[in-house]
Amino acid sequence: MQHHHHHHDRKKDCGCKLNCVCQVVKAIKDIQDQAVEEECERCTTNCFIEPLGELGVRGRMHADTRVFTLTNKNGELFKALFRGHHGKCVSVFFRVEEIFDNCCATLRVLIPLKKDRQTVVDILTPSGHINHHDLCEVRSWGASNSCITVDLHCFCAVQCIADVDLEICE
């Protein structure tokens, strides 16, 4: 009996065999698309919680976006650029817009804001690393008009942060 070993093309799978990040982002997209009334759920920190508007809030609110972060294989948060505000133009927060060709996704870069919903948080140190102290100041998000297309196979983790209403026009 011969065993056939299937060697994945390393370039294609970025070192991750399972595409659990992809499945989660697909689920987030489905939940955003539905945004329907359902029974309340107890746990408030799971990406699979339905409906949209339940995540991280007491009492349901209208929401059109599940904010999430992605983690690279090296454990770093994935960063992307948005059109700058006073020298601040980097975010680690995303909204899924489209998923196509299995696990390519177009993500909208979300602007990290303080509690006042206006002040943009500078999440980078001068050397270009993420300043986690400042990252913890983020309490709100704005919709940028910057998008990034990613291969979801290339991430090892996805963390859902909050459900928010960004008044996205479909």
PDB file of C-alpha atoms in Angstrom:
ATOM      1  CA  MET A   1       0.000   0.000   0.000  1.00  0.00           C
ATOM      2  CA  GLN A   2       1.551   3.253  -1.109  1.00  0.00           C
ATOM      3  CA  HIS A   3       1.031   6.500   0.686  1.00  0.00           C
ATOM      4  CA  HIS A   4       0.725   9.567  -1.454  1.00  0.00           C
ATOM      5  CA  HIS A   5       1.900  12.707   0.254  1.00  0.00           C
ATOM      6  CA  HIS A   6       0.375  15.848  -1.134  1.00  0.00           C
ATOM      7  CA  HIS A   7       2.872  18.654  -0.926  1.00  0.00           C
ATOM      8  CA  HIS A   8       1.179  22.014  -0.913  1.00  0.00           C
ATOM      9  CA  ASP A   9       2.696  24.756  -2.990  1.00  0.00           C
ATOM     10  CA  ARG A  10       4.228  26.859  -0.217  1.00  0.00           C
ATOM     11  CA  LYS A  11       3.724  30.082  -2.118  1.00  0.00           C
ATOM     12  CA  LYS A  12       0.013  29.463  -2.338  1.00  0.00           C
ATOM     13  CA  ASP A  13      -0.803  28.431   1.214  1.00  0.00           C
ATOM     14  CA  CYS A  14       1.519  30.843   3.093  1.00  0.00           C
ATOM     15  CA  GLY A  15       2.329  28.042   5.528  1.00  0.00           C
ATOM     16  CA  CYS A  16      -1.194  27.608   6.899  1.00  0.00           C
ATOM     17  CA  LYS A  17      -2.847  24.323   5.978  1.00  0.00           C
ATOM     18  CA  LEU A  18      -6.359  25.019   7.200  1.00  0.00           C
ATOM     19  CA  ASN A  19      -8.254  28.084   6.128  1.00  0.00           C
ATOM     20  CA  CYS A  20     -10.068  28.751   9.390  1.00  0.00           C
ATOM     21  CA  VAL A  21      -9.464  32.507   9.095  1.00  0.00           C
ATOM     22  CA  CYS A  22     -11.148  32.385   5.716  1.00  0.00           C
ATOM     23  CA  GLN A  23     -14.140  30.508   7.134  1.00  0.00           C
ATOM     24  CA  VAL A  24     -14.547  33.043   9.933  1.00  0.00           C
ATOM     25  CA  VAL A  25     -14.373  36.027   7.576  1.00  0.00           C
ATOM     26  CA  LYS A  26     -16.960  34.326   5.333  1.00  0.00           C
ATOM     27  CA  ALA A  27     -19.168  33.872   8.387  1.00  0.00           C
ATOM     28  CA  ILE A  28     -18.750  37.549   9.320  1.00  0.00           C
ATOM     29  CA  LYS A  29     -19.794  38.515   5.787  1.00  0.00           C
ATOM     30  CA  ASP A  30     -22.896  36.301   6.010  1.00  0.00           C
ATOM     31  CA  ILE A  31     -23.837  37.736   9.403  1.00  0.00           C
ATOM     32  CA  GLN A  32     -23.377  41.296   8.098  1.00  0.00           C
ATOM     33  CA  ASP A  33     -25.479  40.467   5.049  1.00  0.00           C
ATOM     34  CA  GLN A  34     -28.320  39.077   7.161  1.00  0.00           C
ATOM     35  CA  ALA A  35     -28.374  41.551  10.060  1.00  0.00           C
ATOM     36  CA  VAL A  36     -31.705  40.065  11.133  1.00  0.00           C
ATOM     37  CA  GLU A  37     -33.560  39.918  14.454  1.00  0.00           C
ATOM     38  CA  GLU A  38     -32.894  36.793  16.517  1.00  0.00           C
ATOM     39  CA  GLU A  39     -32.823  35.594  20.113  1.00  0.00           C
ATOM     40  CA  CYS A  40     -30.202  37.164  22.362  1.00  0.00           C
ATOM     41  CA  GLU A  41     -27.000  35.204  22.947  1.00  0.00           C
ATOM     42  CA  ARG A  42     -25.039  35.083  26.184  1.00  0.00           C
ATOM     43  CA  CYS A  43     -21.387  35.137  25.104  1.00  0.00           C
ATOM     44  CA  THR A  44     -20.297  38.470  23.649  1.00  0.00           C
ATOM     45  CA  THR A  45     -16.821  37.799  22.294  1.00  0.00           C
ATOM     46  CA  ASN A  46     -17.211  35.213  19.541  1.00  0.00           C
ATOM     47  CA  CYS A  47     -16.932  35.961  15.816  1.00  0.00           C
ATOM     48  CA  PHE A  48     -19.883  33.626  15.120  1.00  0.00           C
ATOM     49  CA  ILE A  49     -22.400  35.456  17.313  1.00  0.00           C
ATOM     50  CA  GLU A  50     -25.546  36.401  15.450  1.00  0.00           C
ATOM     51  CA  PRO A  51     -27.209  38.666  14.648  1.00  0.00           C
ATOM     52  CA  LEU A  52     -25.037  41.649  13.822  1.00  0.00           C
ATOM     53  CA  GLY A  53     -25.291  44.157  16.656  1.00  0.00           C
ATOM     54  CA  GLU A  54     -24.815  41.605  19.448  1.00  0.00           C
ATOM     55  CA  LEU A  55     -21.020  41.607  19.656  1.00  0.00           C
ATOM     56  CA  GLY A  56     -19.475  43.449  22.579  1.00  0.00           C
ATOM     57  CA  VAL A  57     -22.536  45.474  23.542  1.00  0.00           C
ATOM     58  CA  ARG A  58     -25.189  45.266  26.228  1.00  0.00           C
ATOM     59  CA  GLY A  59     -28.520  45.354  24.480  1.00  0.00           C
ATOM     60  CA  ARG A  60     -28.788  45.121  20.746  1.00  0.00           C
ATOM     61  CA  MET A  61     -28.045  48.083  18.542  1.00  0.00           C
ATOM     62  CA  HIS A  62     -28.366  48.656  14.834  1.00  0.00           C
ATOM     63  CA  ALA A  63     -25.107  47.648  13.175  1.00  0.00           C
ATOM     64  CA  ASP A  64     -23.802  47.140   9.647  1.00  0.00           C
ATOM     65  CA  THR A  65     -20.210  46.154  10.397  1.00  0.00           C
ATOM     66  CA  ARG A  66     -18.339  43.575  12.441  1.00  0.00           C
ATOM     67  CA  VAL A  67     -14.928  45.086  13.169  1.00  0.00           C
ATOM     68  CA  PHE A  68     -12.068  42.584  13.224  1.00  0.00           C
ATOM     69  CA  THR A  69      -8.302  42.280  13.249  1.00  0.00           C
ATOM     70  CA  LEU A  70      -6.070  39.759  11.491  1.00  0.00           C
ATOM     71  CA  THR A  71      -2.872  38.256  12.859  1.00  0.00           C
ATOM     72  CA  ASN A  72       0.068  37.283  10.656  1.00  0.00           C
ATOM     73  CA  LYS A  73       1.986  34.024  11.075  1.00  0.00           C
ATOM     74  CA  ASN A  74       4.626  35.855  13.127  1.00  0.00           C
ATOM     75  CA  GLY A  75       2.004  36.953  15.673  1.00  0.00           C
ATOM     76  CA  GLU A  76       1.916  40.576  14.495  1.00  0.00           C
ATOM     77  CA  LEU A  77      -1.327  42.361  13.773  1.00  0.00           C
ATOM     78  CA  PHE A  78      -1.821  42.917  10.039  1.00  0.00           C
ATOM     79  CA  LYS A  79      -1.610  46.619   9.158  1.00  0.00           C
ATOM     80  CA  ALA A  80      -2.948  48.614   6.230  1.00  0.00           C
ATOM     81  CA  LEU A  81      -3.048  52.231   5.138  1.00  0.00           C
ATOM     82  CA  PHE A  82      -5.975  54.618   4.833  1.00  0.00           C
ATOM     83  CA  ARG A  83      -6.038  58.144   3.473  1.00  0.00           C
ATOM     84  CA  GLY A  84      -4.235  60.065   6.190  1.00  0.00           C
ATOM     85  CA  HIS A  85      -5.476  62.324   8.926  1.00  0.00           C
ATOM     86  CA  HIS A  86      -2.723  64.659  10.228  1.00  0.00           C
ATOM     87  CA  GLY A  87       0.023  62.122   9.684  1.00  0.00           C
ATOM     88  CA  LYS A  88      -1.979  59.166  10.994  1.00  0.00           C
ATOM     89  CA  CYS A  89      -2.772  56.693   8.252  1.00  0.00           C
ATOM     90  CA  VAL A  90      -2.269  53.152   9.596  1.00  0.00           C
ATOM     91  CA  SER A  91      -4.913  50.797  10.963  1.00  0.00           C
ATOM     92  CA  VAL A  92      -5.238  47.175  12.057  1.00  0.00           C
ATOM     93  CA  PHE A  93      -9.064  47.204  11.938  1.00  0.00           C
ATOM     94  CA  PHE A  94     -11.111  45.930   9.005  1.00  0.00           C
ATOM     95  CA  ARG A  95     -14.586  45.402   7.569  1.00  0.00           C
ATOM     96  CA  VAL A  96     -15.112  42.621   5.035  1.00  0.00           C
ATOM     97  CA  GLU A  97     -16.601  43.955   1.800  1.00  0.00           C
ATOM     98  CA  GLU A  98     -16.288  41.078  -0.691  1.00  0.00           C
ATOM     99  CA  ILE A  99     -15.046  37.499  -0.796  1.00  0.00           C
ATOM    100  CA  PHE A 100     -14.189  35.918  -4.138  1.00  0.00           C
ATOM    101  CA  ASP A 101     -12.146  33.088  -5.663  1.00  0.00           C
ATOM    102  CA  ASN A 102     -12.316  30.914  -2.567  1.00  0.00           C
ATOM    103  CA  CYS A 103     -10.450  33.044  -0.049  1.00  0.00           C
ATOM    104  CA  CYS A 104      -9.454  36.349  -1.569  1.00  0.00           C
ATOM    105  CA  ALA A 105     -11.209  39.156   0.253  1.00  0.00           C
ATOM    106  CA  THR A 106     -11.547  42.878  -0.192  1.00  0.00           C
ATOM    107  CA  LEU A 107     -11.397  44.561   3.197  1.00  0.00           C
ATOM    108  CA  ARG A 108     -12.240  48.148   4.018  1.00  0.00           C
ATOM    109  CA  VAL A 109      -9.628  49.745   6.268  1.00  0.00           C
ATOM    110  CA  LEU A 110     -11.334  51.234   9.334  1.00  0.00           C
ATOM    111  CA  ILE A 111     -10.067  54.436  10.934  1.00  0.00           C
ATOM    112  CA  PRO A 112      -9.212  53.917  14.626  1.00  0.00           C
ATOM    113  CA  LEU A 113     -10.895  56.615  16.737  1.00  0.00           C
ATOM    114  CA  LYS A 114     -10.978  57.591  20.396  1.00  0.00           C
ATOM    115  CA  LYS A 115     -14.120  57.631  22.525  1.00  0.00           C
ATOM    116  CA  ASP A 116     -15.106  61.049  21.115  1.00  0.00           C
ATOM    117  CA  ARG A 117     -15.499  59.355  17.693  1.00  0.00           C
ATOM    118  CA  GLN A 118     -13.416  62.116  16.091  1.00  0.00           C
ATOM    119  CA  THR A 119      -9.807  61.891  17.240  1.00  0.00           C
ATOM    120  CA  VAL A 120      -7.795  59.521  15.054  1.00  0.00           C
ATOM    121  CA  VAL A 121      -5.520  57.273  17.118  1.00  0.00           C
ATOM    122  CA  ASP A 122      -1.895  57.026  16.021  1.00  0.00           C
ATOM    123  CA  ILE A 123      -1.266  53.321  16.607  1.00  0.00           C
ATOM    124  CA  LEU A 124       2.376  53.311  15.441  1.00  0.00           C
ATOM    125  CA  THR A 125       5.561  54.109  17.318  1.00  0.00           C
ATOM    126  CA  PRO A 126       8.076  56.342  15.491  1.00  0.00           C
ATOM    127  CA  SER A 127       9.962  53.163  14.524  1.00  0.00           C
ATOM    128  CA  GLY A 128       6.851  51.783  12.806  1.00  0.00           C
ATOM    129  CA  HIS A 129       5.827  49.153  15.349  1.00  0.00           C
ATOM    130  CA  ILE A 130       2.359  48.928  16.848  1.00  0.00           C
ATOM    131  CA  ASN A 131       2.014  50.871  20.073  1.00  0.00           C
ATOM    132  CA  HIS A 132      -0.305  48.666  22.108  1.00  0.00           C
ATOM    133  CA  HIS A 133      -0.851  51.385  24.701  1.00  0.00           C
ATOM    134  CA  ASP A 134      -2.314  53.658  22.026  1.00  0.00           C
ATOM    135  CA  LEU A 135      -4.128  50.747  20.398  1.00  0.00           C
ATOM    136  CA  CYS A 136      -6.013  50.303  23.675  1.00  0.00           C
ATOM    137  CA  GLU A 137      -7.315  53.881  23.333  1.00  0.00           C
ATOM    138  CA  VAL A 138      -9.367  52.869  20.284  1.00  0.00           C
ATOM    139  CA  ARG A 139     -13.058  52.896  21.214  1.00  0.00           C
ATOM    140  CA  SER A 140     -14.703  53.731  17.908  1.00  0.00           C
ATOM    141  CA  TRP A 141     -14.146  53.377  14.171  1.00  0.00           C
ATOM    142  CA  GLY A 142     -14.750  55.330  11.022  1.00  0.00           C
ATOM    143  CA  ALA A 143     -15.177  53.985   7.501  1.00  0.00           C
ATOM    144  CA  SER A 144     -12.273  54.988   5.299  1.00  0.00           C
ATOM    145  CA  ASN A 145     -12.586  54.811   1.532  1.00  0.00           C
ATOM    146  CA  SER A 146      -9.386  52.753   1.400  1.00  0.00           C
ATOM    147  CA  CYS A 147      -9.654  49.053   0.641  1.00  0.00           C
ATOM    148  CA  ILE A 148      -7.106  46.255   0.565  1.00  0.00           C
ATOM    149  CA  THR A 149      -7.395  42.859  -1.107  1.00  0.00           C
ATOM    150  CA  VAL A 150      -5.883  39.983   0.838  1.00  0.00           C
ATOM    151  CA  ASP A 151      -5.424  36.220   0.639  1.00  0.00           C
ATOM    152  CA  LEU A 152      -7.150  35.022   3.802  1.00  0.00           C
ATOM    153  CA  HIS A 153      -5.042  31.845   3.813  1.00  0.00           C
ATOM    154  CA  CYS A 154      -2.081  33.964   4.881  1.00  0.00           C
ATOM    155  CA  PHE A 155      -3.392  34.756   8.366  1.00  0.00           C
ATOM    156  CA  CYS A 156      -3.307  32.577  11.450  1.00  0.00           C
ATOM    157  CA  ALA A 157      -5.926  34.354  13.548  1.00  0.00           C
ATOM    158  CA  VAL A 158      -8.911  36.621  13.283  1.00  0.00           C
ATOM    159  CA  GLN A 159     -10.314  38.499  16.286  1.00  0.00           C
ATOM    160  CA  CYS A 160     -13.720  40.141  16.309  1.00  0.00           C
ATOM    161  CA  ILE A 161     -13.721  43.419  18.195  1.00  0.00           C
ATOM    162  CA  ALA A 162     -17.176  44.983  18.013  1.00  0.00           C
ATOM    163  CA  ASP A 163     -20.353  45.428  16.002  1.00  0.00           C
ATOM    164  CA  VAL A 164     -20.815  49.017  14.927  1.00  0.00           C
ATOM    165  CA  ASP A 165     -22.919  51.134  12.611  1.00  0.00           C
ATOM    166  CA  LEU A 166     -20.663  52.861  10.084  1.00  0.00           C
ATOM    167  CA  GLU A 167     -23.592  53.862   7.854  1.00  0.00           C
ATOM    168  CA  ILE A 168     -22.162  51.905   4.944  1.00  0.00           C
ATOM    169  CA  CYS A 169     -24.282  52.392   1.845  1.00  0.00           C
ATOM    170  CA  GLU A 170     -24.710  49.123  -0.028  1.00  0.00           C
TER     171      GLU A 170
END
